[in-house]
Amino acid sequence: MNAGILGVGKYLPEKVVTNFDLEKTVDTSDEWIRTRTGIEERRIADGSIDTSDMAYEAAVQALKDASVTAEEIDLILVATVTPDKAFPSVACIIQDRLGARNAAAMDISAACAGFTYGIVTASQFIKSGDYRHILVVGVEKLSKITDWNDRNTAVLFGDGAGAVMMGEVGEDKGILSFELGSDGSGGKHLEKATEFITMNGREVFKFAVRQMGESSLNVLKKAGLTKEDVNFLIPHQANIRIMEASRQRLELPVEKMSKVIHKYGNTSSASIPIALCEEVEAGKIKDGDLIILVGFGAGLTWGAAAIRWGK
Ligand code: UT7
């Protein structure tokens, strides 16, 4: 049995915070942020919108897009490091709101690689034949754990949600191969030990450039494919320079890499499903295309998947 993506959805809060807005509150500049990160603006959820609200909106869209009803969902996996509260999980909160009364529900904590961990976990349940429909959401309200006075981190992050409905797909379609990994020894470089995120940007940058390129090539090899077979790359939207390095490792032209970082900043586990949803909506990903999803994050964690698009 093959497991793949049946439908996509996303939610971005309305409030836009530009680099120029940040110039007024921290010692930074639009020029520095744009050239060092590729970010021009980000969306920030106001106080009344919590993580589960964004997850719910993206999930509703994914269900509709997949033509799957809430009662048909067997499992809900929500990748997030910014849940509404420690428990119950965001997955349980949206299970109730969706009316997914036949679904099990849990959150996954793998930071920015969380969505990839989620779809790979889902695919195992589907391949085994135990579950038919699994909702996977990547969602973050990073604004609530960002120190808005710390220019090292305040300029990078944004809020949002992306979701996919997963299920059985036809022969040669769906997730062809994957790689998941972790290296807890690097955990100190990116953490939330107190109220806010702290980061050693340079260390994370070096790790990301190496790991994103390597994981992309590894999943191709595992699927028995080569760089020439790739139609579209959806990298974690952390920094345009990291994304460009991955694109170059795959020798892809610029138009074959998804780029939404300029609009949304780094939305952690939501960044890959938001980018995927935008490309699907724009008609850039077609039936039969080979797409590579690749991400990295706090942990340190990483994950990649090669997916043949279509049902
Ligand atoms: O999802 C995973 C999350 N984390 C990441 O993806 C982070 C990965 N790392 C990065 O994206 C980059 O390392 C950053 C964008 C965070 C920083 O870029 P960089 O090119 O590595 O800059 P740097 O940290 O080496 O700093 C260069 C200079 C420093 O000044 P000095 O020491 O050269 O005088 C910084 O103090 O830029 C300064 N700087 C800033 N200047 C203006 C750092 N942040 C800012 C800022 N505005 N916001």
mmCIF file of C-alpha atoms and ligand atoms in Angstrom:
data_model
loop_
_atom_site.group_PDB
_atom_site.id
_atom_site.type_symbol
_atom_site.label_atom_id
_atom_site.label_comp_id
_atom_site.label_asym_id
_atom_site.label_seq_id
_atom_site.Cartn_x
_atom_site.Cartn_y
_atom_site.Cartn_z
ATOM 1 C CA MET A 1 0.000 0.000 0.000
ATOM 2 C CA ASN A 2 1.274 3.499 -0.826
ATOM 3 C CA ALA A 3 0.730 6.518 1.417
ATOM 4 C CA GLY A 4 0.411 10.016 0.008
ATOM 5 C CA ILE A 5 -1.186 13.425 0.267
ATOM 6 C CA LEU A 6 -4.883 13.677 -0.645
ATOM 7 C CA GLY A 7 -5.455 17.347 0.143
ATOM 8 C CA VAL A 8 -3.774 20.494 1.482
ATOM 9 C CA GLY A 9 -4.742 23.551 3.543
ATOM 10 C CA LYS A 10 -3.184 26.543 5.255
ATOM 11 C CA TYR A 11 -3.938 29.481 7.509
ATOM 12 C CA LEU A 12 -2.003 32.713 7.937
ATOM 13 C CA PRO A 13 -3.040 35.379 10.433
ATOM 14 C CA GLU A 14 -4.045 38.694 8.867
ATOM 15 C CA LYS A 15 -1.667 40.973 10.753
ATOM 16 C CA VAL A 16 1.463 41.798 8.723
ATOM 17 C CA VAL A 17 4.639 42.970 10.483
ATOM 18 C CA THR A 18 7.209 44.347 8.041
ATOM 19 C CA ASN A 19 10.957 44.741 8.479
ATOM 20 C CA PHE A 20 10.322 48.478 8.654
ATOM 21 C CA ASP A 21 8.002 47.919 11.620
ATOM 22 C CA LEU A 22 10.808 46.016 13.402
ATOM 23 C CA GLU A 23 13.317 48.787 12.647
ATOM 24 C CA LYS A 24 11.287 50.935 15.031
ATOM 25 C CA THR A 25 11.610 48.554 17.979
ATOM 26 C CA VAL A 26 15.002 46.778 17.662
ATOM 27 C CA ASP A 27 18.452 47.760 16.380
ATOM 28 C CA THR A 28 18.094 46.294 12.885
ATOM 29 C CA SER A 29 17.357 47.348 9.307
ATOM 30 C CA ASP A 30 15.232 46.184 6.420
ATOM 31 C CA GLU A 31 18.428 45.901 4.373
ATOM 32 C CA TRP A 32 20.121 43.580 6.911
ATOM 33 C CA ILE A 33 17.083 41.340 7.309
ATOM 34 C CA ARG A 34 16.397 41.064 3.565
ATOM 35 C CA THR A 35 19.978 40.348 2.533
ATOM 36 C CA ARG A 36 20.843 37.998 5.443
ATOM 37 C CA THR A 37 17.555 36.065 5.591
ATOM 38 C CA GLY A 38 15.333 36.833 2.571
ATOM 39 C CA ILE A 39 12.502 37.893 4.892
ATOM 40 C CA GLU A 40 10.501 41.049 4.086
ATOM 41 C CA GLU A 41 7.491 40.589 6.324
ATOM 42 C CA ARG A 42 5.823 37.999 8.566
ATOM 43 C CA ARG A 43 2.320 37.300 9.889
ATOM 44 C CA ILE A 44 1.625 37.592 13.599
ATOM 45 C CA ALA A 45 -1.458 36.145 15.312
ATOM 46 C CA ASP A 46 -3.114 38.594 17.664
ATOM 47 C CA GLY A 47 -3.889 37.648 21.263
ATOM 48 C CA SER A 48 -7.287 36.151 20.521
ATOM 49 C CA ILE A 49 -5.921 33.616 18.001
ATOM 50 C CA ASP A 50 -4.117 30.660 19.561
ATOM 51 C CA THR A 51 -2.214 27.789 17.951
ATOM 52 C CA SER A 52 -5.242 25.479 17.852
ATOM 53 C CA ASP A 53 -7.328 28.153 16.073
ATOM 54 C CA MET A 54 -4.804 28.311 13.234
ATOM 55 C CA ALA A 55 -4.464 24.506 13.153
ATOM 56 C CA TYR A 56 -8.250 24.147 12.948
ATOM 57 C CA GLU A 57 -8.576 26.561 9.987
ATOM 58 C CA ALA A 58 -5.822 24.798 8.011
ATOM 59 C CA ALA A 59 -7.308 21.389 8.846
ATOM 60 C CA VAL A 60 -10.785 22.356 7.629
ATOM 61 C CA GLN A 61 -9.279 23.364 4.276
ATOM 62 C CA ALA A 62 -7.269 20.145 3.967
ATOM 63 C CA LEU A 63 -10.340 18.018 4.705
ATOM 64 C CA LYS A 64 -12.354 19.875 2.084
ATOM 65 C CA ASP A 65 -9.556 19.674 -0.480
ATOM 66 C CA ALA A 66 -9.256 15.913 0.074
ATOM 67 C CA SER A 67 -13.059 15.356 0.144
ATOM 68 C CA VAL A 68 -12.673 13.496 3.442
ATOM 69 C CA THR A 69 -15.150 13.973 6.309
ATOM 70 C CA ALA A 70 -14.110 14.572 9.914
ATOM 71 C CA GLU A 71 -15.613 11.239 10.948
ATOM 72 C CA GLU A 72 -13.374 9.428 8.465
ATOM 73 C CA ILE A 73 -10.176 10.615 10.185
ATOM 74 C CA ASP A 74 -8.387 7.815 12.081
ATOM 75 C CA LEU A 75 -5.508 9.833 13.522
ATOM 76 C CA ILE A 76 -4.603 13.495 14.001
ATOM 77 C CA LEU A 77 -0.909 14.409 14.298
ATOM 78 C CA VAL A 78 -0.044 18.011 15.088
ATOM 79 C CA ALA A 79 3.594 19.100 14.844
ATOM 80 C CA THR A 80 4.134 22.105 17.093
ATOM 81 C CA VAL A 81 6.452 23.545 19.736
ATOM 82 C CA THR A 82 3.963 26.273 20.664
ATOM 83 C CA PRO A 83 0.826 24.429 21.851
ATOM 84 C CA ASP A 84 -1.997 26.411 23.477
ATOM 85 C CA LYS A 85 -1.083 24.729 26.777
ATOM 86 C CA ALA A 86 1.132 21.829 27.938
ATOM 87 C CA PHE A 87 -1.923 19.584 27.788
ATOM 88 C CA PRO A 88 -4.373 18.727 26.361
ATOM 89 C CA SER A 89 -2.570 18.577 23.021
ATOM 90 C CA VAL A 90 -3.456 20.805 20.088
ATOM 91 C CA ALA A 91 -4.385 17.578 18.287
ATOM 92 C CA CYS A 92 -7.052 16.830 20.927
ATOM 93 C CA ILE A 93 -8.379 20.387 20.835
ATOM 94 C CA ILE A 94 -8.915 20.260 17.071
ATOM 95 C CA GLN A 95 -10.220 16.660 17.235
ATOM 96 C CA ASP A 96 -13.118 18.038 19.247
ATOM 97 C CA ARG A 97 -13.648 21.146 17.110
ATOM 98 C CA LEU A 98 -13.593 19.148 13.880
ATOM 99 C CA GLY A 99 -15.944 16.507 15.279
ATOM 100 C CA ALA A 100 -13.399 13.801 14.401
ATOM 101 C CA ARG A 101 -14.978 11.373 16.855
ATOM 102 C CA ASN A 102 -13.197 8.294 15.449
ATOM 103 C CA ALA A 103 -9.705 9.773 15.584
ATOM 104 C CA ALA A 104 -6.782 9.225 17.940
ATOM 105 C CA ALA A 105 -4.826 12.442 18.500
ATOM 106 C CA MET A 106 -1.349 13.513 19.594
ATOM 107 C CA ASP A 107 1.210 16.272 19.155
ATOM 108 C CA ILE A 108 4.715 15.741 17.815
ATOM 109 C CA SER A 109 7.672 17.720 19.154
ATOM 110 C CA ALA A 110 10.431 17.859 16.553
ATOM 111 C CA ALA A 111 10.514 21.638 16.039
ATOM 112 C CA CYS A 112 10.950 22.794 12.438
ATOM 113 C CA ALA A 113 11.382 19.192 11.244
ATOM 114 C CA GLY A 114 8.085 18.269 12.936
ATOM 115 C CA PHE A 115 5.904 18.284 9.857
ATOM 116 C CA THR A 116 8.220 15.874 8.035
ATOM 117 C CA TYR A 117 8.278 13.635 11.140
ATOM 118 C CA GLY A 118 4.471 13.830 11.045
ATOM 119 C CA ILE A 119 3.928 12.767 7.457
ATOM 120 C CA VAL A 120 6.479 9.968 7.735
ATOM 121 C CA THR A 121 4.788 8.662 10.919
ATOM 122 C CA ALA A 122 1.388 8.893 9.237
ATOM 123 C CA SER A 123 2.634 7.017 6.191
ATOM 124 C CA GLN A 124 3.646 4.027 8.332
ATOM 125 C CA PHE A 125 0.120 3.637 9.755
ATOM 126 C CA ILE A 126 -1.367 3.908 6.272
ATOM 127 C CA LYS A 127 1.088 1.486 4.680
ATOM 128 C CA SER A 128 0.402 -1.069 7.399
ATOM 129 C CA GLY A 129 -3.284 -0.892 6.538
ATOM 130 C CA ASP A 130 -4.263 -0.036 10.123
ATOM 131 C CA TYR A 131 -5.440 3.520 9.369
ATOM 132 C CA ARG A 132 -6.978 5.004 6.227
ATOM 133 C CA HIS A 133 -7.072 8.773 6.806
ATOM 134 C CA ILE A 134 -4.573 10.771 8.839
ATOM 135 C CA LEU A 135 -4.600 14.527 9.298
ATOM 136 C CA VAL A 136 -1.126 16.030 9.716
ATOM 137 C CA VAL A 137 -0.814 19.678 10.759
ATOM 138 C CA GLY A 138 2.271 21.858 11.193
ATOM 139 C CA VAL A 139 1.387 24.919 13.268
ATOM 140 C CA GLU A 140 3.210 27.547 15.311
ATOM 141 C CA LYS A 141 2.488 30.693 17.204
ATOM 142 C CA LEU A 142 6.178 31.523 17.597
ATOM 143 C CA SER A 143 5.315 35.139 18.442
ATOM 144 C CA LYS A 144 4.455 34.041 21.978
ATOM 145 C CA ILE A 145 7.933 32.611 22.651
ATOM 146 C CA THR A 146 9.910 35.271 20.750
ATOM 147 C CA ASP A 147 11.809 37.939 22.666
ATOM 148 C CA TRP A 148 10.830 41.010 20.661
ATOM 149 C CA ASN A 149 13.862 42.871 22.064
ATOM 150 C CA ASP A 150 16.377 40.305 20.784
ATOM 151 C CA ARG A 151 17.376 41.181 17.220
ATOM 152 C CA ASN A 152 19.052 37.778 16.752
ATOM 153 C CA THR A 153 15.673 36.047 16.771
ATOM 154 C CA ALA A 154 12.892 38.674 16.569
ATOM 155 C CA VAL A 155 13.475 39.314 12.872
ATOM 156 C CA LEU A 156 13.211 35.644 11.867
ATOM 157 C CA PHE A 157 9.960 34.133 13.035
ATOM 158 C CA GLY A 158 6.280 34.235 12.090
ATOM 159 C CA ASP A 159 2.979 32.515 12.889
ATOM 160 C CA GLY A 160 0.861 30.215 10.724
ATOM 161 C CA ALA A 161 -0.440 26.728 9.990
ATOM 162 C CA GLY A 162 -0.349 24.207 7.168
ATOM 163 C CA ALA A 163 -2.170 20.873 6.953
ATOM 164 C CA VAL A 164 -2.384 17.791 4.766
ATOM 165 C CA MET A 165 -4.818 14.900 4.683
ATOM 166 C CA MET A 166 -2.966 11.659 4.075
ATOM 167 C CA GLY A 167 -4.304 8.383 2.793
ATOM 168 C CA GLU A 168 -3.768 5.553 0.356
ATOM 169 C CA VAL A 169 -2.638 6.572 -3.146
ATOM 170 C CA GLY A 170 -2.084 4.689 -6.393
ATOM 171 C CA GLU A 171 0.894 2.667 -7.566
ATOM 172 C CA ASP A 172 4.174 4.624 -7.734
ATOM 173 C CA LYS A 173 2.547 7.618 -5.997
ATOM 174 C CA GLY A 174 3.032 9.063 -2.519
ATOM 175 C CA ILE A 175 6.059 8.929 -0.218
ATOM 176 C CA LEU A 176 8.744 6.989 -2.084
ATOM 177 C CA SER A 177 11.482 7.358 0.534
ATOM 178 C CA PHE A 178 12.342 9.333 3.638
ATOM 179 C CA GLU A 179 15.093 10.180 6.089
ATOM 180 C CA LEU A 180 14.629 11.302 9.678
ATOM 181 C CA GLY A 181 17.461 12.120 12.047
ATOM 182 C CA SER A 182 18.481 13.761 15.289
ATOM 183 C CA ASP A 183 21.597 14.981 17.078
ATOM 184 C CA GLY A 184 20.784 16.011 20.613
ATOM 185 C CA SER A 185 24.372 17.138 21.202
ATOM 186 C CA GLY A 186 23.501 20.268 19.191
ATOM 187 C CA GLY A 187 20.405 21.006 21.243
ATOM 188 C CA LYS A 188 22.069 23.914 23.029
ATOM 189 C CA HIS A 189 22.304 25.916 19.806
ATOM 190 C CA LEU A 190 18.538 26.471 19.557
ATOM 191 C CA GLU A 191 16.324 26.163 22.600
ATOM 192 C CA LYS A 192 13.546 27.542 24.733
ATOM 193 C CA ALA A 193 14.865 26.905 28.220
ATOM 194 C CA THR A 194 13.199 29.948 29.739
ATOM 195 C CA GLU A 195 10.436 32.201 28.453
ATOM 196 C CA PHE A 196 11.945 32.835 25.023
ATOM 197 C CA ILE A 197 13.830 31.204 22.137
ATOM 198 C CA THR A 198 17.618 31.555 22.254
ATOM 199 C CA MET A 199 19.801 30.686 19.294
ATOM 200 C CA ASN A 200 23.388 30.458 18.119
ATOM 201 C CA GLY A 201 22.543 31.432 14.551
ATOM 202 C CA ARG A 202 25.912 30.625 13.010
ATOM 203 C CA GLU A 203 26.028 27.074 14.388
ATOM 204 C CA VAL A 204 22.474 26.352 13.287
ATOM 205 C CA PHE A 205 23.241 27.823 9.878
ATOM 206 C CA LYS A 206 26.260 25.549 9.305
ATOM 207 C CA PHE A 207 24.338 22.468 10.425
ATOM 208 C CA ALA A 208 21.357 23.374 8.236
ATOM 209 C CA VAL A 209 23.351 23.915 5.048
ATOM 210 C CA ARG A 210 25.107 20.564 5.445
ATOM 211 C CA GLN A 211 22.077 18.572 6.545
ATOM 212 C CA MET A 212 19.489 19.912 4.087
ATOM 213 C CA GLY A 213 21.719 19.145 1.103
ATOM 214 C CA GLU A 214 22.715 15.717 2.360
ATOM 215 C CA SER A 215 19.207 14.597 3.331
ATOM 216 C CA SER A 216 17.809 15.676 -0.046
ATOM 217 C CA LEU A 217 20.414 13.595 -1.861
ATOM 218 C CA ASN A 218 19.912 10.650 0.528
ATOM 219 C CA VAL A 219 16.163 10.380 -0.103
ATOM 220 C CA LEU A 220 16.751 10.495 -3.852
ATOM 221 C CA LYS A 221 19.270 7.689 -3.584
ATOM 222 C CA LYS A 222 16.929 5.618 -1.389
ATOM 223 C CA ALA A 223 14.178 5.999 -3.992
ATOM 224 C CA GLY A 224 16.572 4.952 -6.786
ATOM 225 C CA LEU A 225 16.297 8.397 -8.399
ATOM 226 C CA THR A 226 18.709 11.180 -9.357
ATOM 227 C CA LYS A 227 18.808 14.983 -9.220
ATOM 228 C CA GLU A 228 17.513 15.124 -12.797
ATOM 229 C CA ASP A 229 14.250 13.476 -11.685
ATOM 230 C CA VAL A 230 13.317 16.267 -9.243
ATOM 231 C CA ASN A 231 10.493 18.591 -10.323
ATOM 232 C CA PHE A 232 10.126 20.699 -7.198
ATOM 233 C CA LEU A 233 11.974 21.348 -3.926
ATOM 234 C CA ILE A 234 10.062 22.457 -0.828
ATOM 235 C CA PRO A 235 12.692 23.353 1.771
ATOM 236 C CA HIS A 236 11.997 24.543 5.310
ATOM 237 C CA GLN A 237 11.724 28.325 4.970
ATOM 238 C CA ALA A 238 14.350 29.316 7.546
ATOM 239 C CA ASN A 239 16.754 31.523 5.629
ATOM 240 C CA ILE A 240 16.982 32.114 1.874
ATOM 241 C CA ARG A 241 20.728 31.440 1.969
ATOM 242 C CA ILE A 242 20.182 28.001 3.524
ATOM 243 C CA MET A 243 17.411 27.262 1.019
ATOM 244 C CA GLU A 244 19.601 28.360 -1.896
ATOM 245 C CA ALA A 245 22.405 26.059 -0.734
ATOM 246 C CA SER A 246 20.011 23.077 -0.856
ATOM 247 C CA ARG A 247 18.743 24.079 -4.276
ATOM 248 C CA GLN A 248 22.294 24.265 -5.560
ATOM 249 C CA ARG A 249 23.149 20.825 -4.131
ATOM 250 C CA LEU A 250 20.261 19.470 -6.237
ATOM 251 C CA GLU A 251 21.327 21.621 -9.220
ATOM 252 C CA LEU A 252 17.764 22.876 -9.646
ATOM 253 C CA PRO A 253 16.822 26.101 -11.442
ATOM 254 C CA VAL A 254 15.507 28.845 -9.184
ATOM 255 C CA GLU A 255 11.877 28.480 -10.328
ATOM 256 C CA LYS A 256 11.829 24.872 -9.084
ATOM 257 C CA MET A 257 12.262 25.808 -5.436
ATOM 258 C CA SER A 258 9.374 26.988 -3.319
ATOM 259 C CA LYS A 259 9.948 30.387 -1.719
ATOM 260 C CA VAL A 260 7.434 31.973 0.630
ATOM 261 C CA ILE A 261 9.919 33.117 3.278
ATOM 262 C CA HIS A 262 9.764 36.749 2.087
ATOM 263 C CA LYS A 263 6.054 36.874 3.019
ATOM 264 C CA TYR A 264 5.859 34.684 6.110
ATOM 265 C CA GLY A 265 9.346 34.441 7.689
ATOM 266 C CA ASN A 266 10.260 31.215 9.478
ATOM 267 C CA THR A 267 7.068 29.542 10.734
ATOM 268 C CA SER A 268 8.927 26.434 12.013
ATOM 269 C CA SER A 269 6.858 23.255 11.593
ATOM 270 C CA ALA A 270 4.262 25.163 9.543
ATOM 271 C CA SER A 271 6.696 26.368 6.900
ATOM 272 C CA ILE A 272 6.823 23.260 4.688
ATOM 273 C CA PRO A 273 3.048 22.591 4.581
ATOM 274 C CA ILE A 274 2.309 26.307 4.004
ATOM 275 C CA ALA A 275 4.805 26.391 1.112
ATOM 276 C CA LEU A 276 3.443 23.118 -0.281
ATOM 277 C CA CYS A 277 -0.132 24.408 -0.111
ATOM 278 C CA GLU A 278 0.808 27.635 -1.901
ATOM 279 C CA GLU A 279 2.564 25.787 -4.726
ATOM 280 C CA VAL A 280 -0.344 23.380 -5.171
ATOM 281 C CA GLU A 281 -2.812 26.289 -5.214
ATOM 282 C CA ALA A 282 -0.652 28.100 -7.775
ATOM 283 C CA GLY A 283 -0.729 25.014 -10.018
ATOM 284 C CA LYS A 284 3.057 24.597 -9.846
ATOM 285 C CA ILE A 285 2.917 20.974 -8.649
ATOM 286 C CA LYS A 286 1.326 18.566 -11.086
ATOM 287 C CA ASP A 287 0.220 14.970 -11.034
ATOM 288 C CA GLY A 288 3.276 12.716 -11.351
ATOM 289 C CA ASP A 289 5.804 15.370 -10.267
ATOM 290 C CA LEU A 290 8.622 14.315 -7.975
ATOM 291 C CA ILE A 291 8.872 16.688 -5.032
ATOM 292 C CA ILE A 292 11.418 16.787 -2.233
ATOM 293 C CA LEU A 293 10.441 18.105 1.201
ATOM 294 C CA VAL A 294 13.370 18.828 3.495
ATOM 295 C CA GLY A 295 13.646 20.481 6.899
ATOM 296 C CA PHE A 296 15.795 20.867 10.009
ATOM 297 C CA GLY A 297 15.269 22.334 13.428
ATOM 298 C CA ALA A 298 15.820 22.449 17.147
ATOM 299 C CA GLY A 299 16.808 19.172 18.732
ATOM 300 C CA LEU A 300 18.720 19.142 16.522
ATOM 301 C CA THR A 301 16.392 17.297 14.168
ATOM 302 C CA TRP A 302 16.074 16.853 10.443
ATOM 303 C CA GLY A 303 13.821 15.129 7.971
ATOM 304 C CA ALA A 304 13.309 14.737 4.227
ATOM 305 C CA ALA A 305 10.893 12.890 1.972
ATOM 306 C CA ALA A 306 10.686 12.180 -1.761
ATOM 307 C CA ILE A 307 7.056 12.251 -2.873
ATOM 308 C CA ARG A 308 5.507 11.372 -6.233
ATOM 309 C CA TRP A 309 2.590 13.796 -6.356
ATOM 310 C CA GLY A 310 -0.950 12.618 -7.058
ATOM 311 C CA LYS A 311 -3.599 10.232 -5.820
HETATM 312 O O1 UT7 B 1 14.245 26.914 11.866
HETATM 313 C C1 UT7 B 1 15.521 26.943 12.363
HETATM 314 C C2 UT7 B 1 15.732 28.287 13.013
HETATM 315 N N1 UT7 B 1 17.006 28.895 12.944
HETATM 316 C C3 UT7 B 1 17.655 29.211 11.809
HETATM 317 O O2 UT7 B 1 17.309 28.875 10.725
HETATM 318 C C4 UT7 B 1 18.857 30.095 11.989
HETATM 319 C C5 UT7 B 1 19.974 29.803 11.044
HETATM 320 N N2 UT7 B 1 20.905 30.920 11.044
HETATM 321 C C6 UT7 B 1 20.685 32.039 10.317
HETATM 322 O O3 UT7 B 1 19.702 32.132 9.591
HETATM 323 C C7 UT7 B 1 21.705 33.139 10.395
HETATM 324 O O4 UT7 B 1 22.815 32.707 11.155
HETATM 325 C C8 UT7 B 1 21.158 34.462 10.985
HETATM 326 C C9 UT7 B 1 20.177 35.102 10.010
HETATM 327 C C10 UT7 B 1 20.476 34.205 12.322
HETATM 328 C C11 UT7 B 1 22.302 35.459 11.209
HETATM 329 O O5 UT7 B 1 22.983 35.692 9.989
HETATM 330 P P1 UT7 B 1 24.575 35.592 9.923
HETATM 331 O O6 UT7 B 1 24.954 35.941 8.540
HETATM 332 O O7 UT7 B 1 24.970 34.247 10.443
HETATM 333 O O8 UT7 B 1 24.985 36.753 10.879
HETATM 334 P P2 UT7 B 1 25.854 36.667 12.228
HETATM 335 O O9 UT7 B 1 25.093 36.026 13.318
HETATM 336 O O10 UT7 B 1 27.213 36.155 11.884
HETATM 337 O O11 UT7 B 1 25.970 38.205 12.557
HETATM 338 C C12 UT7 B 1 26.608 39.142 11.663
HETATM 339 C C13 UT7 B 1 26.467 40.527 12.265
HETATM 340 C C14 UT7 B 1 26.827 40.588 13.756
HETATM 341 O O12 UT7 B 1 27.471 41.821 13.988
HETATM 342 P P3 UT7 B 1 29.055 41.888 14.086
HETATM 343 O O13 UT7 B 1 29.442 40.979 15.210
HETATM 344 O O14 UT7 B 1 29.565 41.423 12.754
HETATM 345 O O15 UT7 B 1 29.303 43.346 14.368
HETATM 346 C C15 UT7 B 1 25.487 40.584 14.427
HETATM 347 O O16 UT7 B 1 25.512 41.200 15.683
HETATM 348 O O17 UT7 B 1 25.099 40.961 12.178
HETATM 349 C C16 UT7 B 1 24.628 41.368 13.470
HETATM 350 N N3 UT7 B 1 23.207 41.103 13.553
HETATM 351 C C17 UT7 B 1 22.261 41.954 13.147
HETATM 352 N N4 UT7 B 1 22.348 43.178 12.594
HETATM 353 C C18 UT7 B 1 21.207 43.781 12.277
HETATM 354 C C19 UT7 B 1 22.596 39.976 14.016
HETATM 355 N N5 UT7 B 1 21.264 40.102 13.907
HETATM 356 C C20 UT7 B 1 21.044 41.330 13.380
HETATM 357 C C21 UT7 B 1 19.871 42.028 13.022
HETATM 358 N N6 UT7 B 1 19.999 43.242 12.463
HETATM 359 N N7 UT7 B 1 18.639 41.511 13.182
#
